[in-house]
mmCIF file of C-alpha atoms in Angstrom:
data_model
loop_
_atom_site.group_PDB
_atom_site.id
_atom_site.type_symbol
_atom_site.label_atom_id
_atom_site.label_comp_id
_atom_site.label_asym_id
_atom_site.label_seq_id
_atom_site.Cartn_x
_atom_site.Cartn_y
_atom_site.Cartn_z
ATOM 1 C CA UNK O 1 0.348 -0.112 0.041
ATOM 2 C CA UNK O 2 2.891 2.280 1.095
ATOM 3 C CA UNK O 3 4.543 1.289 -2.434
ATOM 4 C CA UNK O 4 1.589 2.670 -4.377
ATOM 5 C CA UNK O 5 1.217 5.823 -2.517
ATOM 6 C CA UNK O 6 4.896 6.297 -3.114
ATOM 7 C CA UNK O 7 4.127 5.871 -6.989
ATOM 8 C CA UNK O 8 1.355 8.349 -6.901
ATOM 9 C CA UNK O 9 3.307 11.060 -4.830
ATOM 10 C CA UNK O 10 5.768 10.643 -7.523
ATOM 11 C CA UNK O 11 3.825 10.766 -10.241
ATOM 12 C CA UNK O 12 2.335 14.072 -8.777
ATOM 13 C CA UNK O 13 5.485 15.506 -8.369
ATOM 14 C CA UNK O 14 6.500 14.697 -12.034
ATOM 15 C CA UNK O 15 3.391 16.673 -12.885
ATOM 16 C CA UNK O 16 3.873 19.467 -10.570
ATOM 17 C CA UNK O 17 7.637 20.101 -11.072
ATOM 18 C CA UNK O 18 7.091 21.887 -14.641
ATOM 19 C CA UNK O 19 4.456 23.901 -13.414
ATOM 20 C CA UNK O 20 6.407 25.023 -10.595
ATOM 21 C CA UNK O 21 9.286 25.503 -13.028
ATOM 22 C CA UNK O 22 7.030 27.662 -15.359
ATOM 23 C CA UNK O 23 5.884 30.037 -12.518
ATOM 24 C CA UNK O 24 9.193 30.368 -10.812
ATOM 25 C CA UNK O 25 11.086 31.283 -14.195
ATOM 26 C CA UNK O 26 8.228 33.614 -15.142
ATOM 27 C CA UNK O 27 8.342 35.128 -12.059
ATOM 28 C CA UNK O 28 12.214 35.799 -12.121
ATOM 29 C CA UNK O 29 11.870 37.486 -15.881
ATOM 30 C CA UNK O 30 8.878 39.468 -14.993
ATOM 31 C CA UNK O 31 10.695 40.732 -11.899
ATOM 32 C CA UNK O 32 13.736 41.868 -14.510
ATOM 33 C CA UNK O 33 11.645 43.320 -16.732
ATOM 34 C CA UNK O 34 8.328 45.695 -16.378
ATOM 35 C CA UNK O 35 5.431 43.781 -16.796
ATOM 36 C CA UNK O 36 3.362 46.578 -18.020
ATOM 37 C CA UNK O 37 6.214 47.513 -20.630
ATOM 38 C CA UNK O 38 5.950 43.868 -21.683
ATOM 39 C CA UNK O 39 2.298 43.779 -22.062
ATOM 40 C CA UNK O 40 2.545 47.080 -23.969
ATOM 41 C CA UNK O 41 5.435 45.386 -26.647
ATOM 42 C CA UNK O 42 3.085 42.381 -26.855
ATOM 43 C CA UNK O 43 -0.005 44.397 -27.740
ATOM 44 C CA UNK O 44 1.692 47.092 -30.068
ATOM 45 C CA UNK O 45 3.572 44.240 -32.062
ATOM 46 C CA UNK O 46 3.172 44.590 -36.035
ATOM 47 C CA UNK O 47 1.194 42.146 -37.657
ATOM 48 C CA UNK O 48 3.254 41.742 -40.708
ATOM 49 C CA UNK O 49 6.170 40.365 -38.533
ATOM 50 C CA UNK O 50 4.162 38.130 -36.547
ATOM 51 C CA UNK O 51 2.792 36.477 -39.915
ATOM 52 C CA UNK O 52 6.278 36.061 -41.202
ATOM 53 C CA UNK O 53 7.125 34.257 -37.772
ATOM 54 C CA UNK O 54 4.329 31.799 -38.115
ATOM 55 C CA UNK O 55 5.355 31.363 -41.843
ATOM 56 C CA UNK O 56 8.602 30.308 -40.828
ATOM 57 C CA UNK O 57 7.535 28.319 -37.996
ATOM 58 C CA UNK O 58 5.121 26.432 -40.197
ATOM 59 C CA UNK O 59 8.164 25.470 -42.756
ATOM 60 C CA UNK O 60 10.609 23.933 -39.932
ATOM 61 C CA UNK O 61 8.266 20.732 -39.405
ATOM 62 C CA UNK O 62 8.914 20.013 -43.043
ATOM 63 C CA UNK O 63 12.428 20.068 -42.827
ATOM 64 C CA UNK O 64 12.629 18.017 -39.620
ATOM 65 C CA UNK O 65 10.467 15.614 -41.191
ATOM 66 C CA UNK O 66 12.886 15.047 -44.026
ATOM 67 C CA UNK O 67 15.618 14.753 -41.513
ATOM 68 C CA UNK O 68 13.606 12.170 -39.772
ATOM 69 C CA UNK O 69 13.206 10.151 -43.037
ATOM 70 C CA UNK O 70 16.818 10.240 -43.712
ATOM 71 C CA UNK O 71 17.869 8.748 -40.386
ATOM 72 C CA UNK O 72 14.928 6.147 -40.678
ATOM 73 C CA UNK O 73 16.480 4.810 -43.996
ATOM 74 C CA UNK O 74 19.946 4.594 -42.219
ATOM 75 C CA UNK O 75 18.361 1.692 -40.081
ATOM 76 C CA UNK O 76 16.873 0.401 -42.847
ATOM 77 C CA UNK O 77 13.360 1.376 -41.693
ATOM 78 C CA UNK O 78 11.845 3.163 -44.586
ATOM 79 C CA UNK O 79 9.239 5.653 -44.165
ATOM 80 C CA UNK O 80 6.955 7.798 -46.385
ATOM 81 C CA UNK O 81 7.431 11.351 -45.863
ATOM 82 C CA UNK O 82 3.742 12.000 -45.346
ATOM 83 C CA UNK O 83 3.930 9.827 -42.315
ATOM 84 C CA UNK O 84 7.341 11.223 -40.936
ATOM 85 C CA UNK O 85 5.649 14.522 -41.008
ATOM 86 C CA UNK O 86 2.600 13.439 -39.525
ATOM 87 C CA UNK O 87 4.739 12.114 -36.672
ATOM 88 C CA UNK O 88 6.717 15.371 -36.313
ATOM 89 C CA UNK O 89 3.398 17.550 -36.221
ATOM 90 C CA UNK O 90 1.883 15.158 -33.495
ATOM 91 C CA UNK O 91 5.112 15.584 -31.288
ATOM 92 C CA UNK O 92 4.932 19.163 -31.779
ATOM 93 C CA UNK O 93 1.391 18.925 -30.188
ATOM 94 C CA UNK O 94 2.672 16.990 -27.538
ATOM 95 C CA UNK O 95 5.557 19.049 -26.871
ATOM 96 C CA UNK O 96 3.392 22.037 -26.005
ATOM 97 C CA UNK O 97 2.236 20.082 -22.918
ATOM 98 C CA UNK O 98 4.868 17.695 -21.874
ATOM 99 C CA UNK O 99 8.274 19.020 -20.466
ATOM 100 C CA UNK O 100 11.555 18.925 -22.170
ATOM 101 C CA UNK O 101 10.320 18.004 -25.818
ATOM 102 C CA UNK O 102 8.858 14.701 -24.291
ATOM 103 C CA UNK O 103 6.564 14.460 -27.131
ATOM 104 C CA UNK O 104 9.135 13.491 -29.551
ATOM 105 C CA UNK O 105 10.106 10.317 -28.298
ATOM 106 C CA UNK O 106 6.236 9.383 -29.244
ATOM 107 C CA UNK O 107 7.520 9.664 -32.889
ATOM 108 C CA UNK O 108 8.587 6.159 -32.178
ATOM 109 C CA UNK O 109 5.623 4.982 -30.998
ATOM 110 C CA UNK O 110 3.628 6.434 -34.015
ATOM 111 C CA UNK O 111 6.054 5.256 -36.981
ATOM 112 C CA UNK O 112 6.969 1.716 -35.374
ATOM 113 C CA UNK O 113 4.946 -1.232 -36.687
ATOM 114 C CA UNK O 114 5.553 -3.636 -33.817
ATOM 115 C CA UNK O 115 7.768 -4.322 -30.573
ATOM 116 C CA UNK O 116 10.727 -5.525 -32.684
ATOM 117 C CA UNK O 117 10.845 -2.461 -34.583
ATOM 118 C CA UNK O 118 10.161 0.244 -31.798
ATOM 119 C CA UNK O 119 13.980 -0.076 -30.310
ATOM 120 C CA UNK O 120 15.620 0.531 -33.786
ATOM 121 C CA UNK O 121 13.080 3.535 -34.409
ATOM 122 C CA UNK O 122 13.719 4.835 -30.879
ATOM 123 C CA UNK O 123 17.096 4.675 -31.413
ATOM 124 C CA UNK O 124 16.782 6.693 -34.580
ATOM 125 C CA UNK O 125 14.721 9.333 -33.102
ATOM 126 C CA UNK O 126 17.496 9.882 -30.130
ATOM 127 C CA UNK O 127 20.030 10.261 -32.913
ATOM 128 C CA UNK O 128 17.911 12.841 -34.234
ATOM 129 C CA UNK O 129 17.552 14.414 -31.147
ATOM 130 C CA UNK O 130 21.811 14.577 -30.750
ATOM 131 C CA UNK O 131 21.805 15.948 -34.226
ATOM 132 C CA UNK O 132 19.456 18.761 -33.065
ATOM 133 C CA UNK O 133 21.445 19.421 -30.017
ATOM 134 C CA UNK O 134 24.706 19.385 -32.335
ATOM 135 C CA UNK O 135 23.137 21.934 -34.663
ATOM 136 C CA UNK O 136 21.885 24.273 -31.956
ATOM 137 C CA UNK O 137 25.409 23.955 -30.460
ATOM 138 C CA UNK O 138 27.144 24.787 -33.907
ATOM 139 C CA UNK O 139 24.633 27.987 -34.376
ATOM 140 C CA UNK O 140 25.711 29.213 -31.001
ATOM 141 C CA UNK O 141 29.210 28.888 -31.518
ATOM 142 C CA UNK O 142 29.014 30.486 -34.984
ATOM 143 C CA UNK O 143 26.642 33.156 -34.482
ATOM 144 C CA UNK O 144 27.581 33.916 -30.796
ATOM 145 C CA UNK O 145 30.153 36.252 -31.775
ATOM 146 C CA UNK O 146 27.272 38.492 -32.731
ATOM 147 C CA UNK O 147 26.860 39.716 -29.135
ATOM 148 C CA UNK O 148 29.670 42.123 -28.663
ATOM 149 C CA UNK O 149 31.817 41.953 -25.555
ATOM 150 C CA UNK O 150 30.699 38.563 -24.714
ATOM 151 C CA UNK O 151 31.787 34.978 -26.319
ATOM 152 C CA UNK O 152 29.609 33.101 -23.832
ATOM 153 C CA UNK O 153 27.268 31.728 -26.478
ATOM 154 C CA UNK O 154 30.315 30.635 -28.473
ATOM 155 C CA UNK O 155 31.467 28.741 -25.612
ATOM 156 C CA UNK O 156 28.207 27.237 -24.653
ATOM 157 C CA UNK O 157 27.956 26.227 -28.083
ATOM 158 C CA UNK O 158 31.245 24.369 -28.298
ATOM 159 C CA UNK O 159 30.529 22.689 -25.096
ATOM 160 C CA UNK O 160 27.146 21.419 -26.542
ATOM 161 C CA UNK O 161 28.585 20.100 -29.845
ATOM 162 C CA UNK O 162 31.132 18.149 -28.118
ATOM 163 C CA UNK O 163 28.779 16.789 -25.386
ATOM 164 C CA UNK O 164 26.321 15.829 -28.718
ATOM 165 C CA UNK O 165 29.048 13.984 -30.506
ATOM 166 C CA UNK O 166 30.290 12.277 -27.605
ATOM 167 C CA UNK O 167 26.573 10.707 -26.588
ATOM 168 C CA UNK O 168 26.276 9.855 -30.492
ATOM 169 C CA UNK O 169 29.650 7.972 -30.187
ATOM 170 C CA UNK O 170 28.691 6.187 -26.955
ATOM 171 C CA UNK O 171 25.301 5.459 -28.315
ATOM 172 C CA UNK O 172 26.966 3.667 -31.409
ATOM 173 C CA UNK O 173 28.851 1.242 -28.793
ATOM 174 C CA UNK O 174 25.635 -0.923 -28.197
ATOM 175 C CA UNK O 175 27.755 -4.028 -28.959
ATOM 176 C CA UNK O 176 29.663 -3.329 -26.041
ATOM 177 C CA UNK O 177 27.246 -2.803 -23.539
ATOM 178 C CA UNK O 178 27.908 -5.184 -20.406
ATOM 179 C CA UNK O 179 24.312 -5.661 -19.855
ATOM 180 C CA UNK O 180 20.884 -5.880 -22.450
ATOM 181 C CA UNK O 181 23.486 -6.044 -25.241
ATOM 182 C CA UNK O 182 20.801 -6.834 -27.904
ATOM 183 C CA UNK O 183 18.594 -3.965 -26.953
ATOM 184 C CA UNK O 184 21.689 -1.819 -26.890
ATOM 185 C CA UNK O 185 22.712 -2.775 -30.136
ATOM 186 C CA UNK O 186 19.088 -2.195 -31.593
ATOM 187 C CA UNK O 187 19.060 1.377 -29.811
ATOM 188 C CA UNK O 188 22.137 2.139 -31.160
ATOM 189 C CA UNK O 189 21.983 0.918 -34.538
ATOM 190 C CA UNK O 190 21.244 4.549 -36.163
ATOM 191 C CA UNK O 191 24.256 5.993 -34.300
ATOM 192 C CA UNK O 192 26.097 3.170 -35.426
ATOM 193 C CA UNK O 193 25.593 3.601 -38.902
ATOM 194 C CA UNK O 194 25.807 7.200 -38.755
ATOM 195 C CA UNK O 195 29.235 7.522 -37.486
ATOM 196 C CA UNK O 196 30.516 5.306 -40.114
ATOM 197 C CA UNK O 197 29.034 7.087 -43.087
ATOM 198 C CA UNK O 198 30.361 10.440 -42.595
ATOM 199 C CA UNK O 199 28.594 11.669 -46.118
ATOM 200 C CA UNK O 200 25.186 10.774 -44.658
ATOM 201 C CA UNK O 201 26.234 12.281 -41.185
ATOM 202 C CA UNK O 202 27.209 15.404 -42.819
ATOM 203 C CA UNK O 203 23.858 15.712 -44.603
ATOM 204 C CA UNK O 204 21.808 15.226 -41.406
ATOM 205 C CA UNK O 205 23.839 17.766 -39.862
ATOM 206 C CA UNK O 206 23.205 20.205 -42.817
ATOM 207 C CA UNK O 207 19.465 19.521 -42.719
ATOM 208 C CA UNK O 208 19.228 19.995 -38.856
ATOM 209 C CA UNK O 209 21.153 23.126 -38.952
ATOM 210 C CA UNK O 210 19.274 24.499 -41.609
ATOM 211 C CA UNK O 211 15.915 23.809 -39.826
ATOM 212 C CA UNK O 212 17.180 25.285 -36.753
ATOM 213 C CA UNK O 213 18.644 28.346 -38.541
ATOM 214 C CA UNK O 214 14.702 28.692 -39.823
ATOM 215 C CA UNK O 215 13.658 28.941 -36.074
ATOM 216 C CA UNK O 216 16.224 31.326 -35.288
ATOM 217 C CA UNK O 217 14.719 33.308 -38.096
ATOM 218 C CA UNK O 218 11.180 33.066 -35.986
ATOM 219 C CA UNK O 219 12.711 34.802 -33.117
ATOM 220 C CA UNK O 220 14.339 37.563 -35.334
ATOM 221 C CA UNK O 221 10.862 38.152 -36.772
ATOM 222 C CA UNK O 222 9.375 38.334 -33.297
ATOM 223 C CA UNK O 223 12.160 40.981 -32.278
ATOM 224 C CA UNK O 224 11.187 42.867 -35.173
ATOM 225 C CA UNK O 225 7.624 42.723 -34.425
ATOM 226 C CA UNK O 226 7.935 44.679 -31.300
ATOM 227 C CA UNK O 227 10.334 47.210 -32.793
ATOM 228 C CA UNK O 228 13.496 46.035 -30.750
ATOM 229 C CA UNK O 229 16.624 48.310 -31.269
ATOM 230 C CA UNK O 230 18.842 45.145 -30.628
ATOM 231 C CA UNK O 231 20.892 44.133 -33.828
ATOM 232 C CA UNK O 232 19.878 41.080 -35.433
ATOM 233 C CA UNK O 233 23.551 39.630 -35.148
ATOM 234 C CA UNK O 234 23.198 39.788 -31.352
ATOM 235 C CA UNK O 235 19.668 38.369 -31.369
ATOM 236 C CA UNK O 236 20.678 35.629 -33.839
ATOM 237 C CA UNK O 237 23.768 34.743 -31.188
ATOM 238 C CA UNK O 238 21.421 34.386 -28.352
ATOM 239 C CA UNK O 239 18.497 32.511 -29.934
ATOM 240 C CA UNK O 240 20.310 29.076 -29.876
ATOM 241 C CA UNK O 241 21.284 29.455 -26.228
ATOM 242 C CA UNK O 242 17.683 30.586 -25.593
ATOM 243 C CA UNK O 243 16.129 27.458 -27.346
ATOM 244 C CA UNK O 244 18.739 25.008 -25.490
ATOM 245 C CA UNK O 245 17.625 26.438 -22.207
ATOM 246 C CA UNK O 246 14.218 25.766 -23.347
ATOM 247 C CA UNK O 247 14.661 21.991 -23.742
ATOM 248 C CA UNK O 248 15.926 21.791 -20.113
ATOM 249 C CA UNK O 249 12.920 19.605 -18.570
ATOM 250 C CA UNK O 250 11.773 21.620 -15.942
ATOM 251 C CA UNK O 251 9.145 23.615 -17.551
ATOM 252 C CA UNK O 252 6.812 23.087 -20.545
ATOM 253 C CA UNK O 253 7.285 24.222 -23.697
ATOM 254 C CA UNK O 254 10.368 26.167 -22.605
ATOM 255 C CA UNK O 255 8.507 28.869 -21.125
ATOM 256 C CA UNK O 256 10.264 30.867 -18.948
ATOM 257 C CA UNK O 257 13.682 29.096 -19.109
ATOM 258 C CA UNK O 258 14.289 30.618 -22.657
ATOM 259 C CA UNK O 259 12.750 33.821 -22.077
ATOM 260 C CA UNK O 260 15.327 34.078 -18.806
ATOM 261 C CA UNK O 261 18.069 32.807 -20.868
ATOM 262 C CA UNK O 262 17.486 35.404 -23.949
ATOM 263 C CA UNK O 263 17.137 38.250 -21.278
ATOM 264 C CA UNK O 264 20.426 37.243 -19.755
ATOM 265 C CA UNK O 265 22.189 37.077 -23.353
ATOM 266 C CA UNK O 266 21.137 40.578 -24.349
ATOM 267 C CA UNK O 267 20.169 42.547 -21.037
ATOM 268 C CA UNK O 268 23.301 44.483 -21.451
ATOM 269 C CA UNK O 269 21.787 45.960 -24.398
ATOM 270 C CA UNK O 270 18.841 47.491 -22.371
ATOM 271 C CA UNK O 271 15.359 47.016 -24.048
ATOM 272 C CA UNK O 272 14.477 44.355 -21.540
ATOM 273 C CA UNK O 273 10.797 44.655 -22.086
ATOM 274 C CA UNK O 274 11.204 44.250 -25.902
ATOM 275 C CA UNK O 275 13.361 41.117 -25.476
ATOM 276 C CA UNK O 276 10.831 39.453 -23.003
ATOM 277 C CA UNK O 277 7.823 40.324 -25.313
ATOM 278 C CA UNK O 278 9.882 39.202 -28.334
ATOM 279 C CA UNK O 279 10.563 35.537 -26.685
ATOM 280 C CA UNK O 280 6.532 35.561 -25.445
ATOM 281 C CA UNK O 281 5.626 36.061 -29.052
ATOM 282 C CA UNK O 282 8.023 33.258 -30.012
ATOM 283 C CA UNK O 283 6.483 31.092 -27.878
ATOM 284 C CA UNK O 284 2.850 31.762 -29.259
ATOM 285 C CA UNK O 285 4.226 31.161 -32.812
ATOM 286 C CA UNK O 286 6.116 28.025 -32.141
ATOM 287 C CA UNK O 287 3.873 26.479 -29.633
ATOM 288 C CA UNK O 288 0.509 28.143 -30.021
ATOM 289 C CA UNK O 289 0.242 27.966 -33.714
ATOM 290 C CA UNK O 290 1.899 24.689 -34.889
ATOM 291 C CA UNK O 291 0.008 22.433 -32.193
ATOM 292 C CA UNK O 292 -3.408 23.598 -33.420
ATOM 293 C CA UNK O 293 -2.107 22.109 -36.705
ATOM 294 C CA UNK O 294 -0.543 19.224 -35.185
ATOM 295 C CA UNK O 295 -3.463 18.094 -32.948
ATOM 296 C CA UNK O 296 -5.107 16.722 -36.446
ATOM 297 C CA UNK O 297 -1.826 14.708 -37.043
ATOM 298 C CA UNK O 298 -2.035 13.462 -33.267
ATOM 299 C CA UNK O 299 -5.689 12.447 -33.735
ATOM 300 C CA UNK O 300 -4.785 10.740 -37.048
ATOM 301 C CA UNK O 301 -1.647 8.847 -35.610
ATOM 302 C CA UNK O 302 -3.628 7.784 -32.501
ATOM 303 C CA UNK O 303 -6.335 6.498 -34.551
ATOM 304 C CA UNK O 304 -3.828 4.507 -36.845
ATOM 305 C CA UNK O 305 -2.008 3.130 -33.442
ATOM 306 C CA UNK O 306 -5.440 1.895 -32.225
ATOM 307 C CA UNK O 307 -6.467 0.112 -35.133
ATOM 308 C CA UNK O 308 -3.245 -1.770 -35.835
ATOM 309 C CA UNK O 309 -3.602 -2.817 -31.981
ATOM 310 C CA UNK O 310 -7.049 -3.886 -32.848
ATOM 311 C CA UNK O 311 -5.848 -5.873 -36.065
ATOM 312 C CA UNK O 312 -3.255 -7.304 -34.037
ATOM 313 C CA UNK O 313 -5.375 -8.608 -31.140
ATOM 314 C CA UNK O 314 -7.897 -9.919 -33.778
ATOM 315 C CA UNK O 315 -5.131 -11.885 -35.635
ATOM 316 C CA UNK O 316 -3.996 -13.353 -32.065
ATOM 317 C CA UNK O 317 -7.409 -14.442 -31.248
ATOM 318 C CA UNK O 318 -7.869 -16.001 -34.904
ATOM 319 C CA UNK O 319 -4.526 -18.116 -34.256
ATOM 320 C CA UNK O 320 -5.816 -19.187 -31.052
ATOM 321 C CA UNK O 321 -8.845 -20.552 -32.122
ATOM 322 C CA UNK O 322 -7.579 -22.307 -35.284
#
């Protein structure tokens, strides 16, 4: 009985922690920036630039679907582009309510046909996440020098790139795992093959970098919408670090942590209210509009999964009666 109570309390804490993180991070951000000035900047945002931000945000899942398809082909599990895009959009919807982009792992659930393929597809999805982290680190490294008198984003980017490459290499060592070697090999199949195919690895890294560069463009459009005086180079340098901060699984949709990171990177230039307002509008463009579209894909993928489970159960029942 005590074990059941303990598990219930643990699950409640897991649900409550991201919400507490959102409140705490937003409280810090609004303490550093004038809430009235932030609200005024949001209310007076220029619609044309907001539409541009939404257009760029809609384009990014298409690029990420291409990346996912390439990685699935690397593990000999070809999936049509349409299904990859559907899985990506479904994950976008779940990411709007789950901490730390946890919805991305559901791609493996939607794309795998059975238990045997699930581990391989999950491994490919993890490799995809590592390439995304590497791409964000690379953008922080390259664009970080746009912030005058501070190379902090560049150093952060260098460390992130190194950590992503190390994780990719370790994941590919599944055959040397001391325990559960078979599962580790299937999980690390994508990393194993990518590491040994530099051309394909370069292609995936390029697609990921282009995709996230488009997301940086979303943030820049939001800064333009609120008439921020901060130069585009500085915004571009801070945005990858802000996105990485939003991935940390302590809030939902990166709300608060991403805003705080952007504020810390750019506060020396002033215009704190515009920084926070632009970051809030970025959240609305990425996690407000896209999940509405993605909810259709989520429903379709869930229905497909349920039908597959029913058909599998029906086939099992037929075999038992024969």
